[in-house]
N, CA, C and O atoms as a DFTB+ gen file, in Angstrom:
568 C
 N C O
     1  1     115.503     119.771     110.891
     2  2     115.961     118.726     111.766
     3  2     117.037     117.917     111.047
     4  3     116.913     117.629     109.857
     5  1     118.084     117.555     111.770
     6  2     119.163     116.734     111.225
     7  2     118.929     115.282     111.612
     8  3     118.665     114.967     112.773
     9  1     119.029     114.400     110.618
    10  2     118.707     112.992     110.804
    11  2     119.791     112.148     110.148
    12  3     120.189     112.415     109.015
    13  1     120.268     111.131     110.858
    14  2     121.196     110.163     110.267
    15  2     120.381     108.976     109.770
    16  3     119.400     108.577     110.397
    17  1     120.791     108.425     108.654
    18  2     120.093     107.278     108.081
    19  2     121.119     106.262     107.604
    20  3     122.182     106.619     107.096
    21  1     120.780     104.988     107.777
    22  2     121.655     103.928     107.319
    23  2     120.873     102.656     107.090
    24  3     119.803     102.454     107.664
    25  1     121.421     101.798     106.241
    26  2     120.764     100.522     105.948
    27  2     121.807      99.516     105.501
    28  3     122.912      99.872     105.092
    29  1     121.428      98.258     105.590
    30  2     122.224      97.227     104.935
    31  2     121.650      97.024     103.536
    32  3     120.818      97.812     103.087
    33  1     122.086      95.979     102.847
    34  2     121.628      95.724     101.483
    35  2     120.119      95.508     101.393
    36  3     119.493      95.908     100.412
    37  1     119.533      94.874     102.413
    38  2     118.092      94.607     102.380
    39  2     117.266      95.883     102.502
    40  3     116.118      95.922     102.061
    41  1     117.834      96.910     103.087
    42  2     117.120      98.164     103.251
    43  2     117.522      99.251     102.278
    44  3     116.984     100.357     102.319
    45  1     118.469      98.940     101.400
    46  2     119.018      99.962     100.508
    47  2     117.955     100.629      99.629
    48  3     117.916     101.856      99.542
    49  1     117.103      99.849      98.982
    50  2     116.092     100.435      98.090
    51  2     115.105     101.307      98.871
    52  3     114.736     102.385      98.407
    53  1     114.680     100.856     100.038
    54  2     113.753     101.647     100.849
    55  2     114.432     102.922     101.341
    56  3     113.800     103.976     101.405
    57  1     115.697     102.832     101.683
    58  2     116.437     104.037     102.102
    59  2     116.442     105.065     100.982
    60  3     116.228     106.252     101.229
    61  1     116.686     104.619      99.743
    62  2     116.676     105.539      98.599
    63  2     115.307     106.201      98.446
    64  3     115.219     107.403      98.196
    65  1     114.248     105.420      98.595
    66  2     112.889     105.955      98.477
    67  2     112.637     107.010      99.558
    68  3     112.091     108.076      99.274
    69  1     113.037     106.708     100.803
    70  2     112.828     107.662     101.897
    71  2     113.620     108.943     101.676
    72  3     113.093     110.037     101.879
    73  1     114.868     108.824     101.268
    74  2     115.670     110.019     101.006
    75  2     115.051     110.861      99.896
    76  3     115.028     112.088      99.985
    77  1     114.554     110.209      98.858
    78  2     113.914     110.935      97.765
    79  2     112.623     111.603      98.238
    80  3     112.350     112.749      97.883
    81  1     111.835     110.893      99.033
    82  2     110.567     111.441      99.517
    83  2     110.789     112.694     100.371
    84  3     110.034     113.659     100.258
    85  1     111.808     112.685     101.213
    86  2     112.042     113.782     102.150
    87  2     113.024     114.833     101.634
    88  3     113.407     115.731     102.383
    89  1     113.441     114.736     100.356
    90  2     114.462     115.654      99.838
    91  2     114.035     117.105      99.847
    92  3     114.886     117.986      99.965
    93  1     112.755     117.386      99.728
    94  2     112.275     118.768      99.724
    95  2     111.696     119.190     101.070
    96  3     111.025     120.218     101.162
    97  1     111.948     118.412     102.101
    98  2     111.433     118.732     103.442
    99  2     112.412     119.663     104.153
   100  3     113.452     120.031     103.608
   101  1     112.065     120.024     105.353
   102  2     112.949     120.861     106.168
   103  2     113.996     120.031     106.897
   104  3     114.722     120.557     107.741
   105  1     114.083     118.761     106.588
   106  2     115.030     117.871     107.242
   107  2     116.280     117.713     106.385
   108  3     116.210     117.690     105.157
   109  1     117.423     117.604     107.053
   110  2     118.650     117.269     106.334
   111  2     119.115     115.899     106.817
   112  3     119.012     115.569     107.998
   113  1     119.622     115.122     105.886
   114  2     119.992     113.739     106.170
   115  2     121.489     113.532     106.009
   116  3     122.113     114.049     105.082
   117  1     122.046     112.767     106.929
   118  2     123.416     112.287     106.838
   119  2     123.307     110.806     106.504
   120  3     122.877     110.008     107.336
   121  1     123.691     110.442     105.299
   122  2     123.568     109.065     104.821
   123  2     124.850     108.308     105.157
   124  3     125.917     108.597     104.616
   125  1     124.727     107.330     106.062
   126  2     125.878     106.549     106.500
   127  2     125.992     105.208     105.775
   128  3     126.695     104.309     106.234
   129  1     125.294     105.076     104.636
   130  2     125.436     103.877     103.832
   131  2     124.359     102.853     104.150
   132  3     123.494     103.087     104.995
   133  1     124.415     101.785     103.508
   134  2     125.216     101.335     102.414
   135  2     124.794     102.101     101.154
   136  3     123.745     102.743     101.124
   137  1     125.611     102.021     100.147
   138  2     125.364     102.799      98.938
   139  2     125.083     101.922      97.720
   140  3     125.137     102.385      96.581
   141  1     124.781     100.640      97.979
   142  2     124.415      99.725      96.894
   143  2     123.638      98.560      97.502
   144  3     123.510      98.452      98.721
   145  1     123.127      97.699      96.640
   146  2     122.400      96.529      97.119
   147  2     123.321      95.315      97.295
   148  3     122.847      94.200      97.513
   149  1     124.624      95.535      97.201
   150  2     125.582      94.453      97.467
   151  2     125.503      94.059      98.938
   152  3     125.253      94.903      99.799
   153  1     125.714      92.787      99.221
   154  2     125.645      92.283     100.579
   155  2     126.501      93.132     101.528
   156  3     127.654      93.451     101.235
   157  1     125.908      93.485     102.664
   158  2     126.590      94.342     103.641
   159  2     126.130      93.945     105.037
   160  3     125.029      93.422     105.210
   161  1     126.968      94.193     106.020
   162  2     126.666      93.841     107.403
   163  2     125.956      94.989     108.109
   164  3     126.463      96.111     108.131
   165  1     124.793      94.721     108.681
   166  2     123.955      95.770     109.274
   167  2     124.659      96.571     110.354
   168  3     124.414      97.772     110.476
   169  1     125.516      95.956     111.132
   170  2     126.194      96.681     112.219
   171  2     127.108      97.781     111.679
   172  3     127.340      98.785     112.353
   173  1     127.627      97.592     110.465
   174  2     128.515      98.596     109.877
   175  2     127.801      99.909     109.605
   176  3     128.459     100.924     109.376
   177  1     126.491      99.918     109.624
   178  2     125.709     101.131     109.378
   179  2     124.955     101.567     110.621
   180  3     124.709     102.755     110.829
   181  1     124.590     100.598     111.443
   182  2     123.883     100.923     112.684
   183  2     124.781     101.700     113.646
   184  3     124.328     102.654     114.278
   185  1     126.041     101.303     113.760
   186  2     126.931     101.981     114.702
   187  2     127.225     103.439     114.304
   188  3     127.150     104.314     115.166
   189  1     127.554     103.736     113.044
   190  2     127.774     105.139     112.688
   191  2     126.539     106.028     112.892
   192  3     126.665     107.167     113.342
   193  1     125.357     105.515     112.565
   194  2     124.131     106.287     112.799
   195  2     123.946     106.514     114.294
   196  3     123.636     107.626     114.723
   197  1     124.133     105.477     115.076
   198  2     123.981     105.582     116.531
   199  2     124.986     106.551     117.135
   200  3     124.645     107.310     118.042
   201  1     126.224     106.533     116.640
   202  2     127.229     107.465     117.140
   203  2     126.813     108.916     116.923
   204  3     127.001     109.758     117.800
   205  1     126.248     109.204     115.756
   206  2     125.829     110.580     115.469
   207  2     124.698     111.023     116.389
   208  3     124.674     112.170     116.837
   209  1     123.763     110.121     116.674
   210  2     122.668     110.446     117.593
   211  2     123.213     110.579     119.012
   212  3     122.891     111.529     119.725
   213  1     124.031     109.628     119.407
   214  2     124.606     109.603     120.759
   215  2     125.424     110.865     121.045
   216  3     125.391     111.387     122.159
   217  1     126.155     111.351     120.048
   218  2     127.007     112.528     120.217
   219  2     126.267     113.845     120.026
   220  3     126.855     114.914     120.189
   221  1     124.973     113.779     119.679
   222  2     124.177     114.993     119.501
   223  2     124.420     115.721     118.193
   224  3     124.004     116.869     118.036
   225  1     125.083     115.073     117.259
   226  2     125.319     115.673     115.941
   227  2     124.004     115.765     115.166
   228  3     123.781     116.717     114.418
   229  1     123.142     114.771     115.351
   230  2     121.809     114.744     114.744
   231  2     120.794     114.487     115.847
   232  3     121.138     113.967     116.909
   233  1     119.551     114.850     115.594
   234  2     118.500     114.644     116.588
   235  2     117.972     113.213     116.584
   236  3     117.675     112.655     117.640
   237  1     117.856     112.620     115.400
   238  2     117.259     111.304     115.273
   239  2     118.006     110.455     114.253
   240  3     118.789     110.957     113.446
   241  1     117.738     109.148     114.316
   242  2     118.293     108.230     113.342
   243  2     117.220     107.342     112.756
   244  3     116.193     107.079     113.381
   245  1     117.479     106.884     111.539
   246  2     116.622     105.924     110.849
   247  2     117.529     104.786     110.397
   248  3     118.532     105.012     109.721
   249  1     117.172     103.568     110.774
   250  2     117.926     102.389     110.360
   251  2     116.983     101.415     109.669
   252  3     115.832     101.253     110.074
   253  1     117.484     100.773     108.627
   254  2     116.647      99.875     107.840
   255  2     117.432      98.607     107.520
   256  3     118.551      98.660     107.009
   257  1     116.829      97.482     107.828
   258  2     117.351      96.192     107.357
   259  2     116.148      95.289     107.135
   260  3     115.009      95.718     107.320
   261  1     116.385      94.055     106.745
   262  2     115.281      93.174     106.389
   263  2     114.237      93.027     107.474
   264  3     113.047      93.204     107.212
   265  1     114.655      92.708     108.688
   266  2     113.719      92.515     109.795
   267  2     113.713      93.673     110.780
   268  3     112.806      93.781     111.606
   269  1     114.708      94.533     110.702
   270  2     114.961      95.649     111.626
   271  2     115.558      95.192     112.947
   272  3     115.996      96.022     113.743
   273  1     115.584      93.898     113.191
   274  2     116.120      93.407     114.455
   275  2     117.626      93.609     114.571
   276  3     118.109      94.059     115.610
   277  1     118.362      93.288     113.535
   278  2     119.816      93.406     113.591
   279  2     120.274      94.830     113.847
   280  3     121.106      95.069     114.722
   281  1     119.730      95.788     113.081
   282  2     120.150      97.183     113.281
   283  2     119.728      97.686     114.655
   284  3     120.460      98.450     115.284
   285  1     118.555      97.264     115.130
   286  2     118.089      97.695     116.451
   287  2     118.981      97.139     117.556
   288  3     119.318      97.848     118.504
   289  1     119.357      95.878     117.433
   290  2     120.230      95.279     118.450
   291  2     121.572      95.991     118.513
   292  3     122.080      96.272     119.599
   293  1     122.147      96.284     117.348
   294  2     123.427      96.991     117.315
   295  2     123.283      98.408     117.872
   296  3     124.115      98.850     118.665
   297  1     122.242      99.115     117.465
   298  2     122.040     100.492     117.916
   299  2     121.853     100.565     119.420
   300  3     122.389     101.460     120.073
   301  1     121.101      99.637     119.967
   302  2     120.793      99.681     121.396
   303  2     121.969      99.300     122.289
   304  3     121.838      99.323     123.513
   305  1     123.098      98.956     121.715
   306  2     124.324      98.754     122.485
   307  2     124.929     100.101     122.911
   308  3     125.772     100.149     123.807
   309  1     124.504     101.176     122.276
   310  2     125.051     102.510     122.551
   311  2     124.327     103.158     123.727
   312  3     123.103     103.089     123.835
   313  1     125.103     103.786     124.601
   314  2     124.517     104.513     125.732
   315  2     123.642     105.646     125.203
   316  3     124.036     106.374     124.292
   317  1     122.479     105.784     125.770
   318  2     121.596     106.879     125.379
   319  2     120.777     106.640     124.130
   320  3     119.981     107.492     123.737
   321  1     120.960     105.502     123.505
   322  2     120.174     105.193     122.305
   323  2     118.974     104.356     122.718
   324  3     119.086     103.389     123.472
   325  1     117.829     104.762     122.200
   326  2     116.595     104.009     122.379
   327  2     116.029     103.790     120.978
   328  3     115.281     104.612     120.449
   329  1     116.408     102.665     120.405
   330  2     116.013     102.327     119.039
   331  2     114.815     101.392     119.089
   332  3     114.846     100.353     119.748
   333  1     113.762     101.777     118.385
   334  2     112.520     101.005     118.379
   335  2     112.259     100.428     116.996
   336  3     112.323     101.136     115.991
   337  1     111.968      99.143     116.959
   338  2     111.542      98.496     115.723
   339  2     110.085      98.882     115.487
   340  3     109.224      98.626     116.329
   341  1     109.819      99.491     114.351
   342  2     108.463      99.980     114.049
   343  2     108.010      99.450     112.698
   344  3     108.661      99.677     111.678
   345  1     106.886      98.741     112.705
   346  2     106.337      98.165     111.485
   347  2     104.992      98.776     111.123
   348  3     104.437      98.481     110.065
   349  1     104.469      99.625     111.998
   350  2     103.232     100.358     111.753
   351  2     103.433     101.818     112.167
   352  3     104.199     102.091     113.091
   353  1     102.771     102.743     111.509
   354  2     102.898     104.150     111.889
   355  2     102.529     104.415     113.357
   356  3     103.148     105.250     114.016
   357  1     101.523     103.702     113.857
   358  2     101.100     103.910     115.246
   359  2     102.187     103.481     116.231
   360  3     102.349     104.093     117.287
   361  1     102.924     102.440     115.888
   362  2     104.021     101.982     116.738
   363  2     105.099     103.067     116.807
   364  3     105.678     103.307     117.867
   365  1     105.362     103.717     115.680
   366  2     106.362     104.791     115.651
   367  2     105.936     105.955     116.540
   368  3     106.761     106.521     117.258
   369  1     104.664     106.313     116.498
   370  2     104.163     107.393     117.357
   371  2     104.325     107.038     118.827
   372  3     104.769     107.863     119.625
   373  1     103.965     105.812     119.183
   374  2     104.089     105.384     120.580
   375  2     105.543     105.272     121.021
   376  3     105.869     105.566     122.171
   377  1     106.415     104.850     120.116
   378  2     107.836     104.752     120.455
   379  2     108.396     106.116     120.844
   380  3     109.227     106.214     121.747
   381  1     107.946     107.156     120.171
   382  2     108.381     108.514     120.516
   383  2     107.659     109.020     121.761
   384  3     108.300     109.504     122.693
   385  1     106.334     108.914     121.785
   386  2     105.527     109.506     122.854
   387  2     105.776     108.849     124.203
   388  3     105.841     109.539     125.220
   389  1     105.917     107.535     124.229
   390  2     106.015     106.814     125.490
   391  2     107.427     106.362     125.838
   392  3     107.752     106.199     127.014
   393  1     108.278     106.157     124.817
   394  2     109.602     105.598     125.071
   395  2     110.744     106.542     124.740
   396  3     111.910     106.197     124.932
   397  1     110.420     107.728     124.245
   398  2     111.430     108.721     123.856
   399  2     112.475     108.109     122.931
   400  3     113.664     108.408     123.042
   401  1     112.022     107.246     122.011
   402  2     112.933     106.620     121.050
   403  2     113.625     107.702     120.233
   404  3     113.005     108.690     119.842
   405  1     114.917     107.506     119.978
   406  2     115.645     108.474     119.160
   407  2     116.148     107.870     117.847
   408  3     116.723     108.572     117.015
   409  1     115.932     106.584     117.670
   410  2     116.198     105.935     116.388
   411  2     115.028     105.008     116.078
   412  3     114.553     104.273     116.943
   413  1     114.578     105.059     114.837
   414  2     113.534     104.150     114.384
   415  2     114.175     103.108     113.476
   416  3     114.959     103.448     112.590
   417  1     113.841     101.842     113.698
   418  2     114.322     100.747     112.866
   419  2     113.141     100.203     112.070
   420  3     112.115      99.827     112.637
   421  1     113.299     100.167     110.764
   422  2     112.206      99.763     109.874
   423  2     112.554      98.439     109.195
   424  3     113.630      98.301     108.611
   425  1     111.636      97.458     109.272
   426  2     111.867      96.160     108.623
   427  2     111.449      96.203     107.146
   428  3     110.268      96.062     106.829
   429  1     112.404      96.395     106.263
   430  2     112.096      96.615     104.850
   431  2     111.367      95.452     104.191
   432  3     110.643      95.656     103.217
   433  1     111.538      94.264     104.691
   434  2     110.888      93.105     104.069
   435  2     109.448      92.924     104.540
   436  3     108.746      92.035     104.059
   437  1     109.009      93.755     105.470
   438  2     107.689      93.562     106.064
   439  2     106.802      94.803     106.039
   440  3     105.686      94.767     106.557
   441  1     107.274      95.899     105.447
   442  2     106.450      97.105     105.336
   443  2     106.449      97.578     103.883
   444  3     107.427      97.411     103.155
   445  1     105.334      98.166     103.487
   446  2     105.301      98.737     102.148
   447  2     105.826     100.169     102.200
   448  3     105.983     100.738     103.280
   449  1     106.091     100.735     101.058
   450  2     106.688     102.068     100.978
   451  2     105.810     103.114     101.653
   452  3     106.314     103.963     102.387
   453  1     104.504     103.061     101.411
   454  2     103.596     104.040     102.022
   455  2     103.641     103.999     103.529
   456  3     103.679     105.045     104.177
   457  1     103.640     102.806     104.100
   458  2     103.727     102.677     105.554
   459  2     105.086     103.146     106.061
   460  3     105.157     103.785     107.111
   461  1     106.165     102.846     105.343
   462  2     107.497     103.274     105.766
   463  2     107.576     104.797     105.826
   464  3     108.136     105.355     106.769
   465  1     107.024     105.459     104.835
   466  2     107.014     106.927     104.831
   467  2     106.217     107.441     106.025
   468  3     106.653     108.361     106.717
   469  1     105.059     106.852     106.264
   470  2     104.226     107.285     107.385
   471  2     104.888     106.974     108.735
   472  3     104.741     107.737     109.690
   473  1     105.601     105.874     108.811
   474  2     106.343     105.544     110.031
   475  2     107.346     106.658     110.328
   476  3     107.416     107.152     111.453
   477  1     108.110     107.046     109.330
   478  2     109.109     108.107     109.524
   479  2     108.432     109.429     109.854
   480  3     108.874     110.138     110.758
   481  1     107.373     109.769     109.140
   482  2     106.662     111.026     109.418
   483  2     106.148     111.058     110.852
   484  3     106.328     112.053     111.554
   485  1     105.508     109.975     111.290
   486  2     104.995     109.922     112.663
   487  2     106.118     110.002     113.675
   488  3     106.003     110.695     114.686
   489  1     107.200     109.297     113.407
   490  2     108.335     109.293     114.324
   491  2     108.889     110.710     114.498
   492  3     109.176     111.135     115.618
   493  1     109.035     111.429     113.399
   494  2     109.641     112.762     113.449
   495  2     108.717     113.830     114.020
   496  3     109.195     114.803     114.603
   497  1     107.419     113.671     113.868
   498  2     106.505     114.724     114.329
   499  2     105.989     114.514     115.751
   500  3     105.391     115.422     116.328
   501  1     106.208     113.339     116.320
   502  2     105.679     113.036     117.646
   503  2     106.684     113.426     118.716
   504  3     107.870     113.117     118.609
   505  1     106.206     114.103     119.741
   506  2     107.052     114.506     120.866
   507  2     106.922     113.513     122.011
   508  3     105.907     112.831     122.152
   509  1     107.960     113.446     122.817
   510  2     107.935     112.624     124.018
   511  2     106.978     113.261     125.010
   512  3     107.049     114.465     125.255
   513  1     106.084     112.463     125.586
   514  2     105.079     112.978     126.515
   515  2     105.636     113.263     127.903
   516  3     105.054     114.050     128.649
   517  1     106.752     112.635     128.261
   518  2     107.311     112.839     129.596
   519  2     106.379     112.278     130.654
   520  3     105.765     111.230     130.454
   521  1     106.271     112.979     131.795
   522  2     105.382     112.540     132.870
   523  2     105.702     111.140     133.336
   524  3     106.861     110.811     133.589
   525  1     104.673     110.311     133.452
   526  2     104.871     108.942     133.949
   527  2     105.815     108.150     133.056
   528  3     106.459     107.207     133.516
   529  1     105.904     108.525     131.776
   530  2     106.777     107.830     130.841
   531  2     108.251     108.156     131.108
   532  3     109.117     107.309     130.886
   533  1     108.540     109.348     131.573
   534  2     109.919     109.731     131.857
   535  2     110.524     108.852     132.935
   536  3     111.680     108.441     132.841
   537  1     109.730     108.567     133.965
   538  2     110.209     107.700     135.044
   539  2     110.608     106.332     134.483
   540  3     111.628     105.766     134.874
   541  1     109.814     105.823     133.585
   542  2     110.070     104.513     132.996
   543  2     111.282     104.538     132.072
   544  3     112.116     103.633     132.108
   545  1     111.376     105.570     131.250
   546  2     112.509     105.696     130.336
   547  2     113.808     105.818     131.118
   548  3     114.836     105.272     130.717
   549  1     113.759     106.529     132.228
   550  2     114.964     106.687     133.053
   551  2     115.462     105.375     133.645
   552  3     116.611     105.295     134.079
   553  1     114.633     104.364     133.670
   554  2     115.036     103.060     134.191
   555  2     115.690     102.173     133.134
   556  3     116.149     101.076     133.451
   557  1     115.736     102.624     131.902
   558  2     116.301     101.809     130.822
   559  2     117.823     101.683     130.968
   560  3     118.366     100.580     130.897
   561  1     118.501     102.804     131.169
   562  2     119.959     102.781     131.289
   563  2     120.382     102.096     132.581
   564  3     119.752     102.275     133.623
   565  1     121.438     101.320     132.510
   566  2     121.951     100.631     133.702
   567  2     122.825     101.557     134.522
   568  3     123.347     101.155     135.562
């Protein structure tokens, strides 16, 4: 599976941990930055990740910032993007199963590394259930 990942400075260390954890997996990652812990604007990374998902270059995206709100707000400006802020693994599963989320936003200041890894694992392995949820998801776009 191809996945785009991006973070601002607050998410940089967690992004490095996630990339290292998944380096031997069957997933390939497109890292859209940031590449240091120097102050950076979250939208500068949320938009490139969202573009790759929106254009079908990658199947999913992962965005990380301090609260996850900024990257989620920027990502959700894109047509066809359903970015969910997930702070628990169960939330990530539901975001995929019920909301067909295609980008997960992780709040680096509020989750530990183990939970962040499990959030990503759940997000990637959970399929959209469709059915009654499809009708609801179809109402998201204007």
